[in-house]
Amino acid sequence: MSLKKPVKVLIADDHELVRDGIRARLEDETNIDIVGDASNGKEAIELISKVNPDLILLDINMPEMNGFETLEQMRKMELKQHVLYLSLYDNKEYVRRAKALGANGYMLKDVSQEEMISTIYNASEGGFWVNTSLDDSLNEPASEMPILTEREQEILTAIAAGKLNKQIAGELNISVRTVESHRSAIRQKTGGGNAASLAKIASDLGLL
Amino acid sequence: MSLKKPVKVLIADDHELVRDGIRARLEDETNIDIVGDASNGKEAIELISKVNPDLILLDINMPEMNGFETLEQMRKMELKQHVLYLSLYDNKEYVRRAKALGANGYMLKDVSQEEMISTIYNASEGGFWVNTSLDDSLNEPASEMPILTEREQEILTAIAAGKLNKQIAGELNISVRTVESHRSAIRQKTGGGNAASLAKIASDLGLL
DNA sequence: GTGCAATTGAGTAGTTCTACGGAGGCGCGT
DNA sequence: ACGCGCCTCCGTAGAACTACTCAATTGCAC
């Protein structure tokens, strides 16, 4: 291990406190070099070409550009660095999205120092790694939460914001009946009942 | 400053990573001693009598016993230590509650190291201190979010969970019309429109 | 081109919510 | 004793949502 080149890590998290915590945890680890940190996705992407990291520790909830948007953008720019997500939320949908986007891991912020370090090494080699505490979520019935189409997500977000079907129809320039159709598709896919439960689901899905 | 006795601080946060970050930030500060850390409110309360801190850095969202419940419990036990809340959320209702409970401050997790340290010193002396970035929230129209009665909160929580008026009425053994009355009072007080926006408001109020 | 998913739109019925209005009982503090 | 806030309940009318059904268009994949 100690003969190999150290893993160059870029930290992207909007909370300086969390970045400080990560730095403190990794600074004694001689095979990990922290080569930079960013407080949102945009900064992270700008830094990538400058500091050329091997792995990006990427928070999901960030202002300006969140973790998912960041990875999408990286793919468009053909940036091939490994990405390890770091999130507060034990959310299956998040894990699913991370995997779908081709990330190399999803780590909850309640990891211990040891697990954080070993997950960083693992993810830097490739594959997809998650917290041991998340294993269950992954092995559960393959029946993931059905995936909503873009339009459906758009409408679900509007519903969760408290907008009326009439308003939504107006904003999207479609008929109220169409909004109803989408809404009913969403209910069927998610199992959600009334408007309030759809709002809850929207937040579980990370649409806010 | 350096002549005074150091401030003894107890950290309570469910994320070891955050605790590590705080430790790293405070360890060079000779007038602050970290005398213990806890991962939830229960642990914190048990530790208080053992380590006798001057100030407790208390996270709000924790399993087992959250930050608000913890301070309530401390009041019941007549524990007089100062409390400085530490939270992810820029939420007026949280700040209002913290103040109402007699805490000595409310600090967002995006504080810089300098501000964190000075806020700790300030709060350890008494008073009520908040992030500079939160000042606005405090100085805004004195008209705080109208406070809901217990019953109204109970019903708002149920609404946000997606329950129908009929269900809520059944669970609380009251008439559907009564639920409607409460619901309408909630709408009037919060300015919320339909069910979905009430769900959003419930989450803003920290009722989940 | 055939098939399939996504998006758009509609009919019809029934349920639920919203927006007014009103009122009685109960406890608490002055 | 009186007021006041909270909780309880009701009527009526209309707006919004839900639950089914069906179908035309588009675009993409095989």
XYZ file of C-alpha atoms in Angstrom, chain B residues 3-148:
146
model
C -6.034 34.616 31.970
C -9.535 33.336 32.329
C -10.400 29.741 32.874
C -11.024 27.900 29.631
C -14.591 27.236 28.521
C -15.467 23.586 28.958
C -17.465 22.395 25.966
C -19.535 19.274 25.446
C -20.310 18.359 21.828
C -23.562 16.610 20.961
C -24.010 15.656 17.321
C -24.972 12.362 15.780
C -22.348 12.615 13.053
C -18.890 11.620 14.144
C -17.592 13.464 11.098
C -19.023 16.736 12.338
C -17.709 16.129 15.834
C -14.280 15.507 14.345
C -14.560 18.754 12.420
C -15.456 20.714 15.524
C -12.638 19.121 17.488
C -10.169 19.937 14.749
C -11.338 23.530 14.707
C -11.197 24.022 18.436
C -8.130 22.088 19.421
C -5.712 24.976 18.886
C -7.916 27.313 20.873
C -6.312 27.235 24.314
C -9.295 28.821 26.050
C -11.672 26.118 24.936
C -11.553 22.606 26.327
C -13.603 19.858 24.798
C -14.606 17.752 27.744
C -16.734 15.163 25.992
C -18.914 14.269 23.092
C -22.226 12.540 22.621
C -24.096 11.229 19.617
C -27.582 12.040 20.870
C -29.433 13.932 23.553
C -29.618 11.072 26.019
C -25.897 10.524 25.985
C -25.377 14.259 26.337
C -27.520 14.493 29.442
C -25.780 11.539 31.036
C -22.433 13.149 30.356
C -23.324 16.539 31.767
C -23.090 15.495 35.378
C -19.874 13.595 34.741
C -17.889 16.197 32.856
C -19.616 19.350 34.084
C -19.317 21.464 30.926
C -19.894 25.215 30.786
C -21.467 25.072 27.362
C -23.134 22.390 25.286
C -22.861 22.495 21.522
C -26.156 20.859 20.680
C -27.231 19.587 17.293
C -30.971 19.708 16.637
C -31.594 16.711 14.442
C -30.446 13.665 16.325
C -31.870 10.202 16.811
C -33.173 9.045 20.189
C -33.570 12.522 21.623
C -33.334 15.642 19.527
C -31.855 18.957 20.543
C -35.105 20.571 21.585
C -36.197 17.628 23.683
C -32.768 17.582 25.239
C -32.957 21.170 26.414
C -36.478 20.653 27.733
C -35.230 17.692 29.695
C -32.299 19.724 31.023
C -34.717 22.371 32.273
C -36.766 19.757 34.061
C -33.617 18.426 35.702
C -32.586 21.977 36.572
C -29.371 21.717 34.629
C -28.268 25.284 34.089
C -25.455 24.853 31.576
C -25.438 27.150 28.592
C -26.586 25.722 25.298
C -25.525 26.720 21.803
C -27.545 25.099 19.045
C -25.853 23.907 15.909
C -28.082 23.183 12.967
C -28.063 22.615 9.262
C -31.248 24.508 8.740
C -31.800 28.189 8.295
C -35.257 27.904 9.749
C -36.924 30.778 11.535
C -39.188 28.479 13.464
C -36.168 26.614 14.818
C -34.524 29.862 15.873
C -37.721 30.982 17.520
C -37.988 27.725 19.438
C -34.354 27.813 20.481
C -34.831 31.285 21.878
C -38.086 30.338 23.573
C -36.389 27.422 25.297
C -33.791 29.752 26.691
C -30.800 28.616 24.653
C -27.828 30.938 24.300
C -27.448 30.758 20.567
C -28.261 29.210 17.214
C -25.408 28.588 14.823
C -25.650 27.258 11.291
C -23.246 24.534 10.276
C -21.839 26.733 7.549
C -20.072 29.037 10.004
C -16.425 29.764 9.543
C -13.934 28.701 12.159
C -13.516 32.268 13.429
C -17.206 32.854 13.812
C -17.702 29.516 15.491
C -15.073 30.306 18.087
C -16.321 33.794 18.825
C -19.903 32.570 19.043
C -18.848 29.926 21.523
C -17.207 32.558 23.715
C -20.226 34.822 23.426
C -22.769 32.132 24.205
C -20.733 30.919 27.158
C -21.240 34.354 28.721
C -25.011 34.297 28.246
C -27.449 36.098 25.997
C -28.657 34.763 22.676
C -26.381 34.715 19.652
C -26.943 33.776 16.056
C -24.945 33.534 12.855
C -24.375 36.858 11.201
C -26.072 35.307 8.166
C -29.202 34.798 10.251
C -29.510 38.351 11.497
C -32.005 39.116 8.787
C -34.342 36.400 9.935
C -34.370 37.864 13.414
C -34.845 41.484 12.502
C -37.607 40.769 10.088
C -41.137 41.916 10.829
C -41.645 41.076 14.462
C -44.630 39.107 13.217
C -43.218 35.657 13.580
C -44.929 32.740 12.008
C -48.119 32.523 14.013
C -47.843 29.755 16.514
C -50.117 26.813 16.047
